[in-house]
Every structure is written in C-alpha cells, then in structure tokens.
mmCIF file of C-alpha atoms in Angstrom:
data_model
loop_
_atom_site.group_PDB
_atom_site.id
_atom_site.type_symbol
_atom_site.label_atom_id
_atom_site.label_comp_id
_atom_site.label_asym_id
_atom_site.label_seq_id
_atom_site.Cartn_x
_atom_site.Cartn_y
_atom_site.Cartn_z
ATOM 1 C CA UNK N 57 -8.488 75.992 -40.466
ATOM 2 C CA UNK N 58 -5.269 77.892 -40.837
ATOM 3 C CA UNK N 59 -3.658 78.421 -37.311
ATOM 4 C CA UNK N 60 -0.905 80.937 -37.546
ATOM 5 C CA UNK N 61 1.868 80.165 -34.744
ATOM 6 C CA UNK N 62 2.555 82.911 -32.336
ATOM 7 C CA UNK N 63 6.259 82.298 -32.681
ATOM 8 C CA UNK N 64 8.633 79.741 -34.512
ATOM 9 C CA UNK N 65 11.415 79.363 -31.716
ATOM 10 C CA UNK N 66 12.493 79.959 -28.317
ATOM 11 C CA UNK N 67 13.307 83.726 -27.352
ATOM 12 C CA UNK N 68 16.768 83.030 -26.767
ATOM 13 C CA UNK N 69 17.177 80.850 -30.110
ATOM 14 C CA UNK N 70 15.321 84.015 -31.872
ATOM 15 C CA UNK N 71 17.476 86.687 -30.521
ATOM 16 C CA UNK N 72 20.713 84.679 -31.576
ATOM 17 C CA UNK N 73 19.095 84.269 -35.458
ATOM 18 C CA UNK N 74 17.960 87.983 -35.565
ATOM 19 C CA UNK N 75 14.452 87.328 -36.075
ATOM 20 C CA UNK N 76 11.340 85.048 -34.738
ATOM 21 C CA UNK N 77 12.126 82.279 -37.613
ATOM 22 C CA UNK N 78 12.268 78.547 -37.696
ATOM 23 C CA UNK N 79 15.390 77.020 -36.318
ATOM 24 C CA UNK N 80 16.553 73.695 -36.570
ATOM 25 C CA UNK N 81 16.404 71.131 -33.730
ATOM 26 C CA UNK N 82 20.067 71.439 -33.096
ATOM 27 C CA UNK N 83 20.115 74.919 -32.714
ATOM 28 C CA UNK N 84 17.118 74.665 -30.045
ATOM 29 C CA UNK N 85 18.977 71.769 -28.443
ATOM 30 C CA UNK N 86 22.254 73.797 -28.258
ATOM 31 C CA UNK N 87 22.135 77.558 -28.223
ATOM 32 C CA UNK N 88 22.422 79.486 -25.078
ATOM 33 C CA UNK N 89 21.414 76.427 -22.860
ATOM 34 C CA UNK N 90 24.387 76.934 -20.475
ATOM 35 C CA UNK N 91 23.512 79.199 -17.565
ATOM 36 C CA UNK N 92 25.731 82.578 -17.598
ATOM 37 C CA UNK N 93 24.777 84.715 -14.679
ATOM 38 C CA UNK N 94 23.023 84.239 -11.168
ATOM 39 C CA UNK N 95 24.778 81.286 -10.090
ATOM 40 C CA UNK N 96 23.818 80.545 -6.094
ATOM 41 C CA UNK N 97 27.325 80.235 -4.573
ATOM 42 C CA UNK N 98 30.591 79.340 -5.807
ATOM 43 C CA UNK N 99 31.853 75.818 -5.680
ATOM 44 C CA UNK N 100 33.947 74.436 -2.896
ATOM 45 C CA UNK N 101 36.268 72.788 -5.411
ATOM 46 C CA UNK N 102 38.331 75.549 -7.442
ATOM 47 C CA UNK N 103 36.392 78.589 -5.750
ATOM 48 C CA UNK N 104 38.292 80.929 -7.730
ATOM 49 C CA UNK N 105 35.714 79.632 -10.255
ATOM 50 C CA UNK N 106 32.068 79.984 -11.027
ATOM 51 C CA UNK N 107 30.323 76.748 -12.154
ATOM 52 C CA UNK N 108 30.540 77.888 -15.912
ATOM 53 C CA UNK N 109 33.615 79.769 -16.473
ATOM 54 C CA UNK N 110 35.378 80.667 -19.584
ATOM 55 C CA UNK N 111 38.770 81.161 -17.626
ATOM 56 C CA UNK N 112 38.936 77.277 -17.034
ATOM 57 C CA UNK N 113 40.915 77.722 -20.455
ATOM 58 C CA UNK N 114 43.722 80.181 -21.724
ATOM 59 C CA UNK N 115 41.798 80.127 -24.889
ATOM 60 C CA UNK N 116 39.734 83.377 -25.711
ATOM 61 C CA UNK N 117 36.331 83.372 -27.558
ATOM 62 C CA UNK N 118 34.131 86.286 -28.281
ATOM 63 C CA UNK N 119 31.057 83.937 -28.770
ATOM 64 C CA UNK N 120 31.631 80.138 -27.323
ATOM 65 C CA UNK N 121 28.892 78.989 -29.385
ATOM 66 C CA UNK N 122 31.139 79.426 -32.677
ATOM 67 C CA UNK N 123 32.699 76.004 -31.820
ATOM 68 C CA UNK N 124 29.572 74.220 -33.575
ATOM 69 C CA UNK N 125 29.259 70.607 -34.332
ATOM 70 C CA UNK N 126 29.099 69.959 -38.258
ATOM 71 C CA UNK N 127 26.907 66.899 -37.367
ATOM 72 C CA UNK N 128 24.486 68.821 -35.647
ATOM 73 C CA UNK N 129 24.362 66.019 -32.754
ATOM 74 C CA UNK N 130 22.039 66.751 -29.718
ATOM 75 C CA UNK N 131 20.779 63.806 -27.566
ATOM 76 C CA UNK N 132 18.033 62.299 -30.260
ATOM 77 C CA UNK N 133 20.268 62.638 -33.454
ATOM 78 C CA UNK N 134 23.326 61.311 -31.698
ATOM 79 C CA UNK N 135 21.556 58.492 -30.367
ATOM 80 C CA UNK N 136 19.764 57.396 -33.280
ATOM 81 C CA UNK N 137 23.169 57.540 -35.155
ATOM 82 C CA UNK N 138 25.010 55.399 -32.781
ATOM 83 C CA UNK N 139 22.100 52.945 -32.377
ATOM 84 C CA UNK N 140 22.317 52.487 -36.045
ATOM 85 C CA UNK N 141 25.874 52.036 -35.900
ATOM 86 C CA UNK N 142 25.556 49.495 -33.174
ATOM 87 C CA UNK N 143 23.025 47.490 -35.216
ATOM 88 C CA UNK N 144 26.130 46.964 -37.566
ATOM 89 C CA UNK N 145 28.238 45.967 -34.700
ATOM 90 C CA UNK N 146 26.137 43.581 -33.078
ATOM 91 C CA UNK N 147 25.384 41.857 -36.925
ATOM 92 C CA UNK N 148 29.420 41.907 -37.364
ATOM 93 C CA UNK N 149 29.708 40.023 -33.835
ATOM 94 C CA UNK N 150 26.959 37.461 -34.867
ATOM 95 C CA UNK N 151 28.703 36.876 -38.257
ATOM 96 C CA UNK N 152 31.934 36.536 -37.047
ATOM 97 C CA UNK N 153 30.843 34.180 -33.974
ATOM 98 C CA UNK N 154 28.908 31.873 -36.185
ATOM 99 C CA UNK N 155 31.516 31.226 -38.555
ATOM 100 C CA UNK N 156 34.426 31.156 -35.991
ATOM 101 C CA UNK N 157 36.162 33.638 -37.889
ATOM 102 C CA UNK N 158 38.589 34.436 -35.108
ATOM 103 C CA UNK N 159 39.877 30.763 -34.965
ATOM 104 C CA UNK N 160 41.573 31.322 -38.470
ATOM 105 C CA UNK N 161 43.791 33.745 -37.240
ATOM 106 C CA UNK N 162 47.517 32.522 -37.063
ATOM 107 C CA UNK N 163 48.231 31.279 -33.438
ATOM 108 C CA UNK N 164 51.249 33.933 -33.337
ATOM 109 C CA UNK N 165 49.119 36.864 -34.551
ATOM 110 C CA UNK N 166 46.362 35.960 -31.792
ATOM 111 C CA UNK N 167 49.137 36.601 -29.152
ATOM 112 C CA UNK N 168 50.184 39.613 -31.108
ATOM 113 C CA UNK N 169 46.386 40.956 -30.767
ATOM 114 C CA UNK N 170 46.245 40.405 -27.286
ATOM 115 C CA UNK N 171 49.525 42.450 -26.522
ATOM 116 C CA UNK N 172 48.212 45.456 -28.971
ATOM 117 C CA UNK N 173 44.489 45.577 -28.984
ATOM 118 C CA UNK N 174 43.138 44.325 -25.841
ATOM 119 C CA UNK N 175 45.321 46.959 -23.592
ATOM 120 C CA UNK N 176 43.569 49.767 -25.869
ATOM 121 C CA UNK N 177 40.676 49.088 -23.559
ATOM 122 C CA UNK N 178 42.221 51.431 -20.923
ATOM 123 C CA UNK N 179 43.468 53.960 -23.232
ATOM 124 C CA UNK N 180 39.754 54.062 -24.159
ATOM 125 C CA UNK N 181 38.936 54.498 -20.659
ATOM 126 C CA UNK N 182 41.234 57.536 -20.618
ATOM 127 C CA UNK N 183 39.867 59.023 -23.347
ATOM 128 C CA UNK N 184 36.413 58.638 -21.619
ATOM 129 C CA UNK N 185 38.068 60.597 -18.789
ATOM 130 C CA UNK N 186 39.240 63.170 -20.833
ATOM 131 C CA UNK N 187 35.981 64.002 -22.880
ATOM 132 C CA UNK N 188 33.942 63.872 -19.554
ATOM 133 C CA UNK N 189 36.417 66.367 -18.162
ATOM 134 C CA UNK N 190 35.671 68.700 -21.103
ATOM 135 C CA UNK N 191 32.155 68.641 -20.752
ATOM 136 C CA UNK N 192 32.471 69.399 -17.033
ATOM 137 C CA UNK N 193 35.205 72.098 -17.660
ATOM 138 C CA UNK N 194 34.104 73.577 -20.966
ATOM 139 C CA UNK N 195 32.115 76.393 -21.584
ATOM 140 C CA UNK N 196 29.014 76.672 -24.020
ATOM 141 C CA UNK N 197 26.719 74.012 -24.825
ATOM 142 C CA UNK N 198 27.774 73.485 -28.400
ATOM 143 C CA UNK N 199 31.438 72.197 -27.030
ATOM 144 C CA UNK N 200 30.019 70.684 -23.875
ATOM 145 C CA UNK N 201 27.240 68.181 -25.113
ATOM 146 C CA UNK N 202 29.396 66.413 -27.935
ATOM 147 C CA UNK N 203 32.340 66.233 -25.443
ATOM 148 C CA UNK N 204 29.842 63.807 -23.468
ATOM 149 C CA UNK N 205 28.361 62.161 -26.555
ATOM 150 C CA UNK N 206 32.495 61.596 -27.183
ATOM 151 C CA UNK N 207 33.001 60.396 -23.962
ATOM 152 C CA UNK N 208 30.360 57.684 -24.431
ATOM 153 C CA UNK N 209 31.722 56.545 -27.845
ATOM 154 C CA UNK N 210 35.047 55.713 -26.375
ATOM 155 C CA UNK N 211 33.257 53.665 -23.353
ATOM 156 C CA UNK N 212 31.476 52.006 -25.852
ATOM 157 C CA UNK N 213 34.744 51.205 -27.822
ATOM 158 C CA UNK N 214 36.296 49.933 -24.621
ATOM 159 C CA UNK N 215 33.197 47.538 -24.366
ATOM 160 C CA UNK N 216 33.907 46.518 -27.918
ATOM 161 C CA UNK N 217 37.273 45.494 -27.039
ATOM 162 C CA UNK N 218 36.561 43.945 -24.142
ATOM 163 C CA UNK N 219 33.999 41.500 -25.799
ATOM 164 C CA UNK N 220 36.889 40.622 -28.412
ATOM 165 C CA UNK N 221 38.714 39.751 -25.498
ATOM 166 C CA UNK N 222 36.100 37.401 -24.322
ATOM 167 C CA UNK N 223 35.738 35.950 -27.879
ATOM 168 C CA UNK N 224 39.246 34.995 -27.827
ATOM 169 C CA UNK N 225 39.246 33.229 -24.181
ATOM 170 C CA UNK N 226 35.697 31.792 -24.751
ATOM 171 C CA UNK N 227 34.269 34.103 -21.752
ATOM 172 C CA UNK N 228 36.632 33.337 -19.339
ATOM 173 C CA UNK N 229 37.774 36.740 -18.965
ATOM 174 C CA UNK N 230 41.688 35.881 -18.508
ATOM 175 C CA UNK N 231 42.482 37.900 -21.787
ATOM 176 C CA UNK N 232 41.355 40.843 -20.055
ATOM 177 C CA UNK N 233 43.262 40.529 -16.871
ATOM 178 C CA UNK N 234 46.169 39.769 -19.009
ATOM 179 C CA UNK N 235 45.606 42.535 -21.135
ATOM 180 C CA UNK N 236 45.648 44.658 -17.795
ATOM 181 C CA UNK N 237 48.948 43.532 -16.752
ATOM 182 C CA UNK N 238 50.298 44.103 -20.039
ATOM 183 C CA UNK N 239 48.913 47.911 -20.011
ATOM 184 C CA UNK N 240 50.495 47.903 -16.335
ATOM 185 C CA UNK N 241 53.750 46.248 -16.828
ATOM 186 C CA UNK N 242 54.874 45.619 -20.406
ATOM 187 C CA UNK N 243 57.696 48.194 -21.412
ATOM 188 C CA UNK N 244 56.208 48.825 -24.701
ATOM 189 C CA UNK N 245 52.979 50.514 -23.110
ATOM 190 C CA UNK N 246 54.394 52.417 -20.482
ATOM 191 C CA UNK N 247 55.073 55.435 -22.711
ATOM 192 C CA UNK N 248 51.538 55.645 -23.973
ATOM 193 C CA UNK N 249 50.667 54.673 -20.218
ATOM 194 C CA UNK N 250 52.171 57.871 -18.820
ATOM 195 C CA UNK N 251 50.868 59.982 -21.680
ATOM 196 C CA UNK N 252 47.393 59.072 -20.795
ATOM 197 C CA UNK N 253 47.844 59.447 -17.341
ATOM 198 C CA UNK N 254 49.430 63.071 -17.727
ATOM 199 C CA UNK N 255 46.508 63.672 -19.994
ATOM 200 C CA UNK N 256 44.316 63.247 -16.725
ATOM 201 C CA UNK N 257 45.543 66.013 -14.922
ATOM 202 C CA UNK N 258 45.289 68.557 -17.742
ATOM 203 C CA UNK N 259 43.283 71.338 -16.352
ATOM 204 C CA UNK N 260 42.909 73.519 -19.586
ATOM 205 C CA UNK N 261 39.861 72.174 -21.266
ATOM 206 C CA UNK N 262 40.818 73.368 -24.555
ATOM 207 C CA UNK N 263 44.612 72.043 -24.350
ATOM 208 C CA UNK N 264 42.896 68.320 -23.065
ATOM 209 C CA UNK N 265 40.570 68.846 -26.305
ATOM 210 C CA UNK N 266 43.507 69.064 -28.535
ATOM 211 C CA UNK N 267 45.541 66.634 -27.007
ATOM 212 C CA UNK N 268 42.467 63.765 -26.718
ATOM 213 C CA UNK N 269 41.012 64.409 -30.167
ATOM 214 C CA UNK N 270 43.727 65.654 -32.290
ATOM 215 C CA UNK N 271 46.521 63.621 -30.822
ATOM 216 C CA UNK N 272 45.574 60.497 -28.999
ATOM 217 C CA UNK N 273 42.569 59.692 -31.168
ATOM 218 C CA UNK N 274 44.293 60.858 -34.508
ATOM 219 C CA UNK N 275 47.284 58.946 -33.883
ATOM 220 C CA UNK N 276 46.226 55.638 -32.110
ATOM 221 C CA UNK N 277 43.206 55.143 -34.236
ATOM 222 C CA UNK N 278 45.368 55.087 -37.460
ATOM 223 C CA UNK N 279 48.083 53.020 -36.145
ATOM 224 C CA UNK N 280 46.004 50.561 -34.153
ATOM 225 C CA UNK N 281 42.908 50.120 -36.536
ATOM 226 C CA UNK N 282 44.493 50.686 -39.830
ATOM 227 C CA UNK N 283 48.160 49.747 -39.831
ATOM 228 C CA UNK N 284 48.146 47.255 -37.383
ATOM 229 C CA UNK N 285 44.868 45.571 -38.826
ATOM 230 C CA UNK N 286 46.771 45.765 -42.289
ATOM 231 C CA UNK N 287 49.105 43.411 -41.004
ATOM 232 C CA UNK N 288 46.755 41.459 -39.573
ATOM 233 C CA UNK N 289 44.971 40.624 -43.005
ATOM 234 C CA UNK N 290 48.014 38.686 -44.022
ATOM 235 C CA UNK N 291 47.669 36.358 -40.640
ATOM 236 C CA UNK N 292 43.881 35.664 -41.019
ATOM 237 C CA UNK N 293 42.561 38.398 -39.151
ATOM 238 C CA UNK N 294 39.751 39.437 -41.462
ATOM 239 C CA UNK N 295 37.345 38.615 -38.480
ATOM 240 C CA UNK N 296 38.887 41.151 -36.450
ATOM 241 C CA UNK N 297 38.655 43.475 -38.799
ATOM 242 C CA UNK N 298 34.907 43.662 -39.202
ATOM 243 C CA UNK N 299 34.678 43.565 -35.180
ATOM 244 C CA UNK N 300 36.379 46.774 -35.221
ATOM 245 C CA UNK N 301 34.871 48.508 -38.081
ATOM 246 C CA UNK N 302 33.049 50.414 -35.621
ATOM 247 C CA UNK N 303 36.283 52.306 -35.127
ATOM 248 C CA UNK N 304 36.915 53.124 -38.572
ATOM 249 C CA UNK N 305 33.373 54.930 -39.352
ATOM 250 C CA UNK N 306 33.553 56.649 -36.000
ATOM 251 C CA UNK N 307 36.820 57.955 -36.519
ATOM 252 C CA UNK N 308 35.877 59.659 -39.880
ATOM 253 C CA UNK N 309 32.748 61.567 -38.167
ATOM 254 C CA UNK N 310 34.856 62.448 -35.347
ATOM 255 C CA UNK N 311 37.556 64.159 -36.936
ATOM 256 C CA UNK N 312 34.784 66.381 -39.165
ATOM 257 C CA UNK N 313 33.742 67.751 -35.406
ATOM 258 C CA UNK N 314 37.047 67.950 -34.027
ATOM 259 C CA UNK N 315 38.548 69.983 -37.135
ATOM 260 C CA UNK N 316 35.751 72.164 -37.104
ATOM 261 C CA UNK N 317 36.015 73.356 -33.516
ATOM 262 C CA UNK N 318 39.687 73.551 -33.697
ATOM 263 C CA UNK N 319 39.404 75.844 -36.958
ATOM 264 C CA UNK N 320 36.966 78.024 -35.336
ATOM 265 C CA UNK N 321 39.070 78.590 -32.352
ATOM 266 C CA UNK N 322 42.097 78.979 -34.326
ATOM 267 C CA UNK N 323 40.342 81.676 -36.677
ATOM 268 C CA UNK N 324 39.016 83.830 -33.726
ATOM 269 C CA UNK N 325 42.356 85.488 -33.236
ATOM 270 C CA UNK N 326 46.134 84.928 -34.057
ATOM 271 C CA UNK N 327 46.711 84.193 -30.106
ATOM 272 C CA UNK N 328 44.516 81.405 -30.345
ATOM 273 C CA UNK N 329 46.007 79.803 -33.434
ATOM 274 C CA UNK N 330 49.558 80.262 -31.920
ATOM 275 C CA UNK N 331 48.343 78.416 -28.486
ATOM 276 C CA UNK N 332 46.523 75.740 -30.117
ATOM 277 C CA UNK N 333 49.464 75.062 -32.527
ATOM 278 C CA UNK N 334 51.943 74.917 -29.627
ATOM 279 C CA UNK N 335 49.540 72.444 -27.665
ATOM 280 C CA UNK N 336 49.174 70.592 -31.112
ATOM 281 C CA UNK N 337 52.800 70.035 -31.515
ATOM 282 C CA UNK N 338 53.670 69.049 -28.161
ATOM 283 C CA UNK N 339 50.885 66.366 -27.775
ATOM 284 C CA UNK N 340 51.255 65.139 -31.269
ATOM 285 C CA UNK N 341 54.843 64.712 -30.499
ATOM 286 C CA UNK N 342 54.275 63.158 -27.060
ATOM 287 C CA UNK N 343 51.904 60.679 -28.242
ATOM 288 C CA UNK N 344 53.729 59.446 -31.438
ATOM 289 C CA UNK N 345 57.076 59.091 -29.517
ATOM 290 C CA UNK N 346 55.193 57.180 -27.005
ATOM 291 C CA UNK N 347 53.428 54.590 -29.412
ATOM 292 C CA UNK N 348 56.483 54.206 -31.182
ATOM 293 C CA UNK N 349 57.875 50.951 -29.062
ATOM 294 C CA UNK N 350 54.224 49.432 -29.466
ATOM 295 C CA UNK N 351 54.614 50.351 -33.218
ATOM 296 C CA UNK N 352 57.999 48.606 -33.308
ATOM 297 C CA UNK N 353 56.715 45.440 -31.485
ATOM 298 C CA UNK N 354 53.813 45.038 -34.216
ATOM 299 C CA UNK N 355 55.413 46.399 -37.347
ATOM 300 C CA UNK N 356 58.991 45.961 -36.615
ATOM 301 C CA UNK N 357 61.097 47.505 -39.131
ATOM 302 C CA UNK N 358 58.100 49.603 -40.878
ATOM 303 C CA UNK N 359 57.256 51.190 -37.599
ATOM 304 C CA UNK N 360 59.367 54.106 -37.955
ATOM 305 C CA UNK N 361 57.997 54.952 -41.118
ATOM 306 C CA UNK N 362 54.271 54.500 -40.314
ATOM 307 C CA UNK N 363 54.818 56.824 -37.509
ATOM 308 C CA UNK N 364 56.010 59.353 -39.936
ATOM 309 C CA UNK N 365 53.653 58.877 -42.118
ATOM 310 C CA UNK N 366 50.986 59.441 -39.499
ATOM 311 C CA UNK N 367 52.253 62.472 -38.151
ATOM 312 C CA UNK N 368 52.402 64.119 -42.174
ATOM 313 C CA UNK N 369 48.790 63.179 -42.359
ATOM 314 C CA UNK N 370 47.916 65.059 -39.104
ATOM 315 C CA UNK N 371 50.125 67.836 -39.741
ATOM 316 C CA UNK N 372 48.153 68.360 -43.244
ATOM 317 C CA UNK N 373 45.121 68.250 -41.445
ATOM 318 C CA UNK N 374 46.330 70.725 -38.783
ATOM 319 C CA UNK N 375 47.518 72.802 -41.956
ATOM 320 C CA UNK N 376 43.837 73.030 -43.178
ATOM 321 C CA UNK N 377 42.448 74.535 -39.961
ATOM 322 C CA UNK N 378 45.194 77.151 -39.435
ATOM 323 C CA UNK N 379 47.350 75.481 -37.210
ATOM 324 C CA UNK N 380 51.104 75.375 -37.509
ATOM 325 C CA UNK N 381 52.705 72.038 -35.866
#
C-alpha cells in the first residue's frame, strides 16, 4: 500500500521554501526556530532589549537566516562529526603515549612548549566565553546554534592542551599551574591576555564574532599550530604535532563557516560591509600586535615576517568575502 504523506515538512519551513516540499534536516532544525513575538516580559538585565532582539548588533539584516552554515550542522550532524574527530584524538594520544614520543623532544624545546602552548588553554577559555556570548546575544538560530557548537569546540581544545600538559608532567598538574602563572605574569603574554579580556566585554555580538573567528582564531591558530609547530619538528616534536592535529582539521572547516557568515552579512548592504571591514581591521591589528612578543620568543628573528604573512593571508580571505582590511 502506498501512503502519501499529508505534508512534507513543517509549516514554517514550507513557508520559507515557498511550497510544501521535502526539506533537509538542517533546514528543519534551523529555520525560524527562534521566537520573535509574544515574549512574556523584558529581562531585568538590559531591559531596553527583548530576550531575542536584532538591535543587539549595529549590523542590519533583512533576513537573519541568510547567515547559514555551509557545513549544515545541527545537533546530530555536529556531534557525529566531532565524535569522529575525537576518535582520532584518542588514537593519537594513545600512539604518542605508548611510544613515549614526547620524551623525544629536546629539553629546551620542551620548556618552550610549556611556555607557548599550555597558556593557550586560557585563550581557548576566552574563545569559549565569546562564542557562548554570541549564542546568547545573537539573532536567529542560523547563527546562534553553530556559535554554541564552536564554544564547545574551544572547550574541547582547552582540554586537549590540558592533557598535553599532564603528559609532560606525569599527571602532577604542575605544568598547568605554571602555565597559568605564565599567562598571568609573563610579559610576552600580557598583550594577548589584555586582548582576550577586552573581547570579553564587547557587547555587539557581530563585532565579537568578527573579532573571535577572524582575528583570534585566524591569527593565533596559524601562529601556534602552524608556525611554532613547524619549528618544533626540528626539535623532536613530531609527537606534539599528532596531539594538536585536531586544531588543524578544525580550523579548516571553522573558516568555511566564518567566511560564509561574514560574506553573507557584508553582501547585505554597503553599510554592513564598511562596518565589518572596520571591525575586522581593528581586531586583526590588535591581535597581531599582541601576538608579536610571543612570536618573537618562539621564532626569534623570523617572528615579524611570520606575523606579516599571516596578516596577508587573512587580508586575502577578507577580500574574497567583501571586506577591506
């Protein structure tokens, strides 16, 4: 017996698609899920805004659901993708631990790793807070859902870095305590610490999105997990590269989402493009300058050239998505 379905998707999705036709799981888990009307009362915090309010950013969009995720992540697809990546992480940790690969690092480089890599836990914590804030203040499930997924990603990366520290100190936790002291007190980290702390109080969520995904993630991940790691290969740090492979894979897909969101927002109007360009330039310059002392400590004379090249790479990305930096 052939049973014809009475409808192919939810009514609100059909209205968006223009007809009652089969929709993707991503569309059904994303489109128009956020409430827009008939709120009970305004919150006590920031009572000038409704709980969901497009005025929490200076950016203007006719339809906030244009900020789609090209990965089409919703709860199920996101968790399936990350579960697969996590299996690779676990295999790499087991491989490195079984073969004592971290013991093959030069003693001097081991100290350098403790100085530049482990304090990145605190950068990842700041990123987690920022992406959570974007989820809280953002408008439309198309942007808020992948933002909280990204927050979870940064928390996971902080945990990976913590595990590396525990492998380095035989699970005493001493390396993590030392990394916190380095983050709080070492001169070469203070510029980045200030930049992270300044970002925590940015209230315009679209500016914060630009700062976190384009500047912090774009610059620091290239610097730490590409440039610093490449130097480590000369000091027996192949095992460390395996332990941080998650960050390399994550950045590739994270940037697809970042670029898609910023491109759609910039294409909405010249005013949006100008505003996003200003935010991007300001934060790229801020993070690049803040990272320069750390780069100098690890790369020496090659630091300035590395920072310049990374900024040029990001500027090229910006040009492709309609931003001028």
